[in-house]
Coordinates of C-alpha atoms in Angstrom, one line a residue:
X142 CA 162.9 -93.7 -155.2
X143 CA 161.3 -96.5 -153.2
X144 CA 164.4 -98.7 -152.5
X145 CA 164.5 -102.2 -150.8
X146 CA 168.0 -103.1 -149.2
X147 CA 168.3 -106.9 -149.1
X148 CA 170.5 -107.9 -146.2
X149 CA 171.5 -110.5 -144.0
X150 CA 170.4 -114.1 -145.2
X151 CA 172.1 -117.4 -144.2
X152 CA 175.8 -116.9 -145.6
X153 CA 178.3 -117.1 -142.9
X154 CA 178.7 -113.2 -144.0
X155 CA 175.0 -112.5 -142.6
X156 CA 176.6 -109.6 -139.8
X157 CA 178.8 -108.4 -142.3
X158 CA 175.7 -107.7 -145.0
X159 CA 174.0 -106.7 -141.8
X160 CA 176.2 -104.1 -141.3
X161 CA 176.7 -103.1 -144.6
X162 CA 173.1 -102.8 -145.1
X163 CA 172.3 -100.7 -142.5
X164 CA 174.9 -98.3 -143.6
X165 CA 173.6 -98.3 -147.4
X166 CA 169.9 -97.7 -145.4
X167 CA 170.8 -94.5 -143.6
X168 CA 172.7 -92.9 -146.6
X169 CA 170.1 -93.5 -149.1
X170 CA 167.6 -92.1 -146.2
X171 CA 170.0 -89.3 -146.0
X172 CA 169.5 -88.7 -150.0
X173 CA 165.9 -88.2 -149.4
X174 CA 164.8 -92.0 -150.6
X175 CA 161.9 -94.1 -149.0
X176 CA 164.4 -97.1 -147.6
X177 CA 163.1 -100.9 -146.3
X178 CA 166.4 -102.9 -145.2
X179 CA 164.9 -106.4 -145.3
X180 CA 166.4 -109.6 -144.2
X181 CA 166.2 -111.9 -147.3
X182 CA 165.7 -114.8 -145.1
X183 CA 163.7 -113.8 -142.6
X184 CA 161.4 -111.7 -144.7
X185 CA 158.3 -110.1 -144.2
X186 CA 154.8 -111.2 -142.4
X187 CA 151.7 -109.6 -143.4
X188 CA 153.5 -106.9 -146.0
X189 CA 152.9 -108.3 -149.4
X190 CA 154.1 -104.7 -151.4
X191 CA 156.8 -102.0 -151.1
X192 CA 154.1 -99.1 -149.8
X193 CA 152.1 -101.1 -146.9
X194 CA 155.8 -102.5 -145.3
X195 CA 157.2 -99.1 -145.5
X196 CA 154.2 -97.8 -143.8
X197 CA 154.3 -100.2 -140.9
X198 CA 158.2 -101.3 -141.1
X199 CA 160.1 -98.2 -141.8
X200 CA 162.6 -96.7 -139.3
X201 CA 164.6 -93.7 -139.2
X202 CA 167.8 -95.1 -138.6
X203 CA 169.4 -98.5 -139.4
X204 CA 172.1 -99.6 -136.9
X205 CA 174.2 -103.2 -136.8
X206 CA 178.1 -103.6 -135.4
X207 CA 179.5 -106.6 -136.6
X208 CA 180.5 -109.1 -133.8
X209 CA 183.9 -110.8 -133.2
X210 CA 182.2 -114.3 -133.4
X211 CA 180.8 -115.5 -137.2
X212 CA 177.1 -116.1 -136.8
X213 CA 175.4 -118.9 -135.4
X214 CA 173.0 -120.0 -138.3
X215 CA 171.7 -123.1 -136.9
X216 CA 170.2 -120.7 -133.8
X217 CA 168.8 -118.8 -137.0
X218 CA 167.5 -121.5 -138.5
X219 CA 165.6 -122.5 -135.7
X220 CA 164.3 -119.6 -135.0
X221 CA 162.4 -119.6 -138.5
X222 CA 161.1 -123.1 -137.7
X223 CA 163.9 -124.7 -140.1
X224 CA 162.7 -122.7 -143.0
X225 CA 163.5 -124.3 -146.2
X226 CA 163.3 -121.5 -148.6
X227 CA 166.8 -118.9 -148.7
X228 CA 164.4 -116.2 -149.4
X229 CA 161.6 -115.4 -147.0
X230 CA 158.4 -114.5 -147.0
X231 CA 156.9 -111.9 -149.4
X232 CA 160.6 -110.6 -150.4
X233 CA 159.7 -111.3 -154.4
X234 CA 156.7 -109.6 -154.1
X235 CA 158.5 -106.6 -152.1
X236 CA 161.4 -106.3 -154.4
X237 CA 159.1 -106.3 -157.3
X238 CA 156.5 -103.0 -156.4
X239 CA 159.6 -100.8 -155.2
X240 CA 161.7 -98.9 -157.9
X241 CA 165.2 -100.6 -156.6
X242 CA 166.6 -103.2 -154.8
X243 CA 170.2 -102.3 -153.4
X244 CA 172.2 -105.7 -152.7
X245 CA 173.9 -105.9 -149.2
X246 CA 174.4 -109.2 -149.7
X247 CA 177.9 -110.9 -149.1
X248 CA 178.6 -114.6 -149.9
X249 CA 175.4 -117.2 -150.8
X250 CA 172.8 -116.4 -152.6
X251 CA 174.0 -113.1 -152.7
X252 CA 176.8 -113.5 -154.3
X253 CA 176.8 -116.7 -156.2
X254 CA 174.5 -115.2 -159.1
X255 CA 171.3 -117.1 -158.0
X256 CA 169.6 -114.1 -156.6
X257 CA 170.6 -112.5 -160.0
X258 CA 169.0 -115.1 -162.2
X259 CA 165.8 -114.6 -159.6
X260 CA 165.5 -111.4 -160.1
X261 CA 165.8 -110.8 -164.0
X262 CA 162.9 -113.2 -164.5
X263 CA 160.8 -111.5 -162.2
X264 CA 161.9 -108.2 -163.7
X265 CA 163.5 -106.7 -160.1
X266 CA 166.4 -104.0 -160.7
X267 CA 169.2 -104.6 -158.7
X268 CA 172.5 -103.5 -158.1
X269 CA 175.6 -104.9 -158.4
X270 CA 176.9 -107.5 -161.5
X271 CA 175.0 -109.9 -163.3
X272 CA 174.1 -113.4 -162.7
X273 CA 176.8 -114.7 -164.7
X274 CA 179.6 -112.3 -163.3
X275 CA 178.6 -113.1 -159.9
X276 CA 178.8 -116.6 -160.1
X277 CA 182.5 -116.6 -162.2
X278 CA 183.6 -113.9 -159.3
X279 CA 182.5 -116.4 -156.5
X280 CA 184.0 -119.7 -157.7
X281 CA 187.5 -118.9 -156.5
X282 CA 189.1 -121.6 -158.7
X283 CA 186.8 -120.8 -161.7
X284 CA 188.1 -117.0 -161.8
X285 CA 191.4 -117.9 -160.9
X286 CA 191.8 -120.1 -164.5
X287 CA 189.9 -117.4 -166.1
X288 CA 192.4 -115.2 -164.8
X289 CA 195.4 -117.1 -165.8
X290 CA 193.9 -117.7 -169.7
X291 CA 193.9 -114.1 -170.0
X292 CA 197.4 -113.0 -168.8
X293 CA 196.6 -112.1 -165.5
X294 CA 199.3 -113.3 -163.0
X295 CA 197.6 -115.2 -159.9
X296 CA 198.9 -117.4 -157.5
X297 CA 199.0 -121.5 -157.9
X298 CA 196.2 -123.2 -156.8
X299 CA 194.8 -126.7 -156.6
X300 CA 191.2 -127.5 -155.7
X301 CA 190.9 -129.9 -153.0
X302 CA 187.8 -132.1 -151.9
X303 CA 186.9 -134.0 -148.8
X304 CA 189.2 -137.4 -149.1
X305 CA 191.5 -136.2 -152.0
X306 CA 195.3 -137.1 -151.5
X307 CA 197.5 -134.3 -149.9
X308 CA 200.6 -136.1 -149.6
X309 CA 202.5 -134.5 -152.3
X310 CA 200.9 -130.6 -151.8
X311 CA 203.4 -128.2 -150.8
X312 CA 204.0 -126.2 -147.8
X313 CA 203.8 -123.2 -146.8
X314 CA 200.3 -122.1 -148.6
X315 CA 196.9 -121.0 -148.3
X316 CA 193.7 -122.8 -147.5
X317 CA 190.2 -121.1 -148.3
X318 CA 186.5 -122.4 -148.8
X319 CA 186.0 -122.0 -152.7
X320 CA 183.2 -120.0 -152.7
X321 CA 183.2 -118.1 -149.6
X322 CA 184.2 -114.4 -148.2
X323 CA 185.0 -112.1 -145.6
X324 CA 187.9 -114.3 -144.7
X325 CA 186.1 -117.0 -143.0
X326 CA 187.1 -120.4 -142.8
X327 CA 190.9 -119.1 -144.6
X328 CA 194.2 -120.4 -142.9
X329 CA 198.1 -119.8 -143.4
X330 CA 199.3 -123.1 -143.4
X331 CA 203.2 -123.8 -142.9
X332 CA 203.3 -127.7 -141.9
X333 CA 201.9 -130.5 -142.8
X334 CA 199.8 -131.5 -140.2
X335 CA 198.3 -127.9 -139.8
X336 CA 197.4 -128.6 -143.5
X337 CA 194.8 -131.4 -142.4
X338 CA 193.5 -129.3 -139.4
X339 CA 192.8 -126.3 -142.1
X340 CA 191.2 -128.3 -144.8
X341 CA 189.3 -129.7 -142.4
X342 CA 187.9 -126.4 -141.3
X343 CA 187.5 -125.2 -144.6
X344 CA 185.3 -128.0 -146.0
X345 CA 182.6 -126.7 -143.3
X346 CA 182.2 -124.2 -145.0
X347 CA 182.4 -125.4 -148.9
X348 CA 182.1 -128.8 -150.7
X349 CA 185.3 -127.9 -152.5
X350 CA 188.6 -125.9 -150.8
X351 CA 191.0 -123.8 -152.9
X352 CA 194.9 -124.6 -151.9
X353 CA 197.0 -121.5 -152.9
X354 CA 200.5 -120.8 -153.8
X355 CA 201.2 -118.3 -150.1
X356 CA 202.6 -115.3 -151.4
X357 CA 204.6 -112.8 -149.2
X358 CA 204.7 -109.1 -149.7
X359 CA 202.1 -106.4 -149.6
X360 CA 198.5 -106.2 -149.7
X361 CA 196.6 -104.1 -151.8
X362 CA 193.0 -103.6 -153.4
X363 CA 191.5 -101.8 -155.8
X364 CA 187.7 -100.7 -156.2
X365 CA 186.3 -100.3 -159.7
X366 CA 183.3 -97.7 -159.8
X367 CA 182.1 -98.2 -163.9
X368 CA 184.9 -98.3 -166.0
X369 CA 187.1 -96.7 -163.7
X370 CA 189.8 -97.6 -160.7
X371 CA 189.6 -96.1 -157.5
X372 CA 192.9 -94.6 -155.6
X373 CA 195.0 -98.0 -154.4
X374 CA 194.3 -99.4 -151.1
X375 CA 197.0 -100.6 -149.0
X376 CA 195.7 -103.0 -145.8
X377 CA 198.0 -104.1 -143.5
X378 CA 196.9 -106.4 -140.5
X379 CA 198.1 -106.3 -137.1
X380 CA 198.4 -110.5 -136.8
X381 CA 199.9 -110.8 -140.7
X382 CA 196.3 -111.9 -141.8
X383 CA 193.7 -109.8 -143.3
X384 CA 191.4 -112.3 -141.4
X385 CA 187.7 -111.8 -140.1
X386 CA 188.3 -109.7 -137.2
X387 CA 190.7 -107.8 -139.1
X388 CA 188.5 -106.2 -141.2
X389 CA 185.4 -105.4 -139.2
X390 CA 186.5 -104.8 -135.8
X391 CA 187.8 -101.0 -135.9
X392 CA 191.6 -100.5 -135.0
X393 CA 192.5 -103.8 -135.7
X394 CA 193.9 -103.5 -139.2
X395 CA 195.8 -100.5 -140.5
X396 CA 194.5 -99.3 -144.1
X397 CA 196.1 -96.9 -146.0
X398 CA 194.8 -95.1 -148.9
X399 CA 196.2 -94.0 -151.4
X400 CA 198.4 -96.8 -150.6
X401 CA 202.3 -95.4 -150.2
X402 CA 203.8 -96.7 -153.5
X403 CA 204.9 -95.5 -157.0
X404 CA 202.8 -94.0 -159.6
X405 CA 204.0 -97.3 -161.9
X406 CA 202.8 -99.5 -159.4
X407 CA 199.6 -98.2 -158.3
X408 CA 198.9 -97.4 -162.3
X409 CA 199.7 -101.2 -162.9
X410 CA 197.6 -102.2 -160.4
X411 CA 194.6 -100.4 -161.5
X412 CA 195.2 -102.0 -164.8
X413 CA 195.4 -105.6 -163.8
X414 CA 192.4 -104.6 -161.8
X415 CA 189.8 -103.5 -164.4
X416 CA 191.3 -105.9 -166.4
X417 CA 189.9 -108.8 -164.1
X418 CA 186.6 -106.8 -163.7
X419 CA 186.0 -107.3 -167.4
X420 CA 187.8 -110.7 -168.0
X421 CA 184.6 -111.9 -165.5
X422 CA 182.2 -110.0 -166.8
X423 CA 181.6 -107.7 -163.9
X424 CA 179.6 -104.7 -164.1
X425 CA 178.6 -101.5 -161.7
X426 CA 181.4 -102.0 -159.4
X427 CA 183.8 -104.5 -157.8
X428 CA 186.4 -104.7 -155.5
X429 CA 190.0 -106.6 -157.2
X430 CA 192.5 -107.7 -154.2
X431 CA 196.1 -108.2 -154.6
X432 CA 199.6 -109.5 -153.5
X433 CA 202.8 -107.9 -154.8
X434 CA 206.0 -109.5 -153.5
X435 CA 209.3 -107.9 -152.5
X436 CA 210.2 -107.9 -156.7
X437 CA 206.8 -105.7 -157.2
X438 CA 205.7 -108.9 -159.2
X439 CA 201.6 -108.7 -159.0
X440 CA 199.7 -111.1 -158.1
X441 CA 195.5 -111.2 -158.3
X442 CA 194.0 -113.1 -155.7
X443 CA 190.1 -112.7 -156.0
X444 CA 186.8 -110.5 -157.1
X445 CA 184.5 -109.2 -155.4
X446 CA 181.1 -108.6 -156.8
X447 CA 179.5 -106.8 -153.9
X448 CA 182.0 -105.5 -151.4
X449 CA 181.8 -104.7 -148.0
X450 CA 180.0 -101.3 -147.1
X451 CA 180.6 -101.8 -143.3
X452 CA 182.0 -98.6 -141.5
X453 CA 185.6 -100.2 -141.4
X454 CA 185.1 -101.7 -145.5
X455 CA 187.4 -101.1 -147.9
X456 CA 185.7 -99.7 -151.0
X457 CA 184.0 -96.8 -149.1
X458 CA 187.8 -95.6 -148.2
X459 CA 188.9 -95.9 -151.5
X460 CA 186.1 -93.6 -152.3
X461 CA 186.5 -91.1 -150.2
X462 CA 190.2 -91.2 -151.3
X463 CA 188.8 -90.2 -154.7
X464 CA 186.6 -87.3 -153.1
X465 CA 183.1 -89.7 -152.8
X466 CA 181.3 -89.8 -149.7
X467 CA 180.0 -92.4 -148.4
X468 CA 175.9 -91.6 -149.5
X469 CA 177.2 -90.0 -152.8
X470 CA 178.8 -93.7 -153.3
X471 CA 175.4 -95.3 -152.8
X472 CA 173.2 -93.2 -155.3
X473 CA 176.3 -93.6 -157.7
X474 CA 175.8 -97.5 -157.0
X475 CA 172.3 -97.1 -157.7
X476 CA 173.2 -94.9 -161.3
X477 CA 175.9 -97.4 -162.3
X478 CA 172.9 -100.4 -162.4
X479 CA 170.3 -98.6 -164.1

């Protein structure tokens, strides 16, 4: 197949899709596919089609580590001359003459189901969820009420915007951009006057911040391939917070898989789990992350529409727990869109 891998972009994910993209490159090279990793904002001069930028553009072998520091869009931006459009140039028209488009997009347009809406008018397969899925995954507080209509246990919340009162919010809890990933811009909070430091932080990287209930207990995560759930993950950072450099700088987290708990819990897990992948309409794959506190009560914290397929990501592991290498993940990706 001819196969575009849209990557990068300007979500404060960029090195993580970066990463992940190049990784999804090579295997698919590996699997005897003609592979073009683009970067969705940057695009492509001079290369209107799939078979004259693979002729010119094409490499090998994709490499990209992800860096300890988030990215510095603003230096991006400049760099393209403050271009206005999230897509660059000639991506459409790539996207549209190959046979595929493999999404190695985390948080923005990648995520938020605009890219999704894109490409069924212009008639681009993709991988991943749906338009409507994507955006319901993405809106933290939106999926979390969705959740919570339909049984599923998950921790309070309250969405908070720039101004709003905090006065009578409680403390200790957890501060996260609504609609954002990978970690970035999340915060622990246990006073109140770290509370205004982290919602602070947080709005700069969404108009709207979700406050959380802070739950103690275990981590866990479970990938959903189709309609079925992948062995249990169990992560378990070094600082107490599966933040940023925690899960892409190797070393720095433990992850175990299958996680080291009961057949009752990890079957209850991967119930709750595929039970959120269709409450928000979520199809191919996802990736369902949980708490479960020192009474094994279970608590879902968020989907993920297009995980992490960096070196150190978690759905890969889960996969290879099941017996799924990492390239025969990819063309089963690519098999679960069609």
């Amino acid at each position: 197949m001819n196969i575009v891998v849209l990557a990068g972009g300007l979500s404060d994910e960029r090195d993580v899709s970066l990463s992940s993209g190049s990784q999804i490159a090579n295997a698919l090279i590996s699997r005897g596919h003609r592979v073009l990793l683009i970067d969705i904002y940057i695009g492509v001069a001079d290369h209107e089609n799939f078979e004259d930028a693979y002729h010119d553009l094409s490499i090998s072998k994709y490499e990209y580590a992800v860096p300890k520091e988030e990215p510095d869009l603003e230096l991006l931006r400049k760099k393209q001359n403050y271009q206005k459009s999230a897509i660059g140039p000639h991506v459409i028209s790539i996207c549209q003459s190959a046979d595929f488009c493999f999404l190695a997009l985390h948080g923005g347009i990648g995520e938020n189901g605009k890219l999704q809406a894109l490409f069924d008018i212009y008639g681009v397969a993709y991988s991943g969820s749906g338009y409507a899925g994507s955006l319901l995954a993405m809106d933290k507080g939106l999926s979390k009420q969705l959740m919570a209509a339909n049984g599923v246990t998950t921790p309070d919340w309250i969405i908070y915007y720039a101004g709003d009162d905090t006065s009578n919010i409680p403390v200790p809890c957890v501060v996260k951009p609504n609609d954002n990933g990978s970690s970035i811009g999340v915060e622990l909070v246990f006073s109140h006057h770290d509370l205004a430091n982290a919602l602070k932080n947080a709005c700069k990287y969404s108009k709207s911040v979700l406050i959380e209930q802070m739950v103690e207990g275990r981590e866990f995560s479970v990938g959903i391939l189709g309609e079925e759930a992948l062995p249990v993950i169990e992560i378990i950072p070094t600082n107490g917070f599966y933040d940023y450099n925690n899960k892409y700088q190797d070393g720095v987290a433990t992850e175990i898989t299958p996680a080291a708990i009961s057949d009752e819990l990890t079957a209850s897990l991967q119930k709750e789990a595929l039970k959120v992948h269709k409450i928000l309409g979520l199809s191919g794959y996802s990736r369902i992350d949980f708490m479960v506190d020192s009474h094994l009560h279970i608590f879902c914290i968020e989907a993920n529409t297009l995980p992490g397929m960096t070196p150190t990501s978690l759905l890969p592991k889960e996969a290879k727990a099941k017996g799924i290498d990492y390239p025969e993940l990819c063309e089963k990706l690519i098999e679960l869109s069609q």
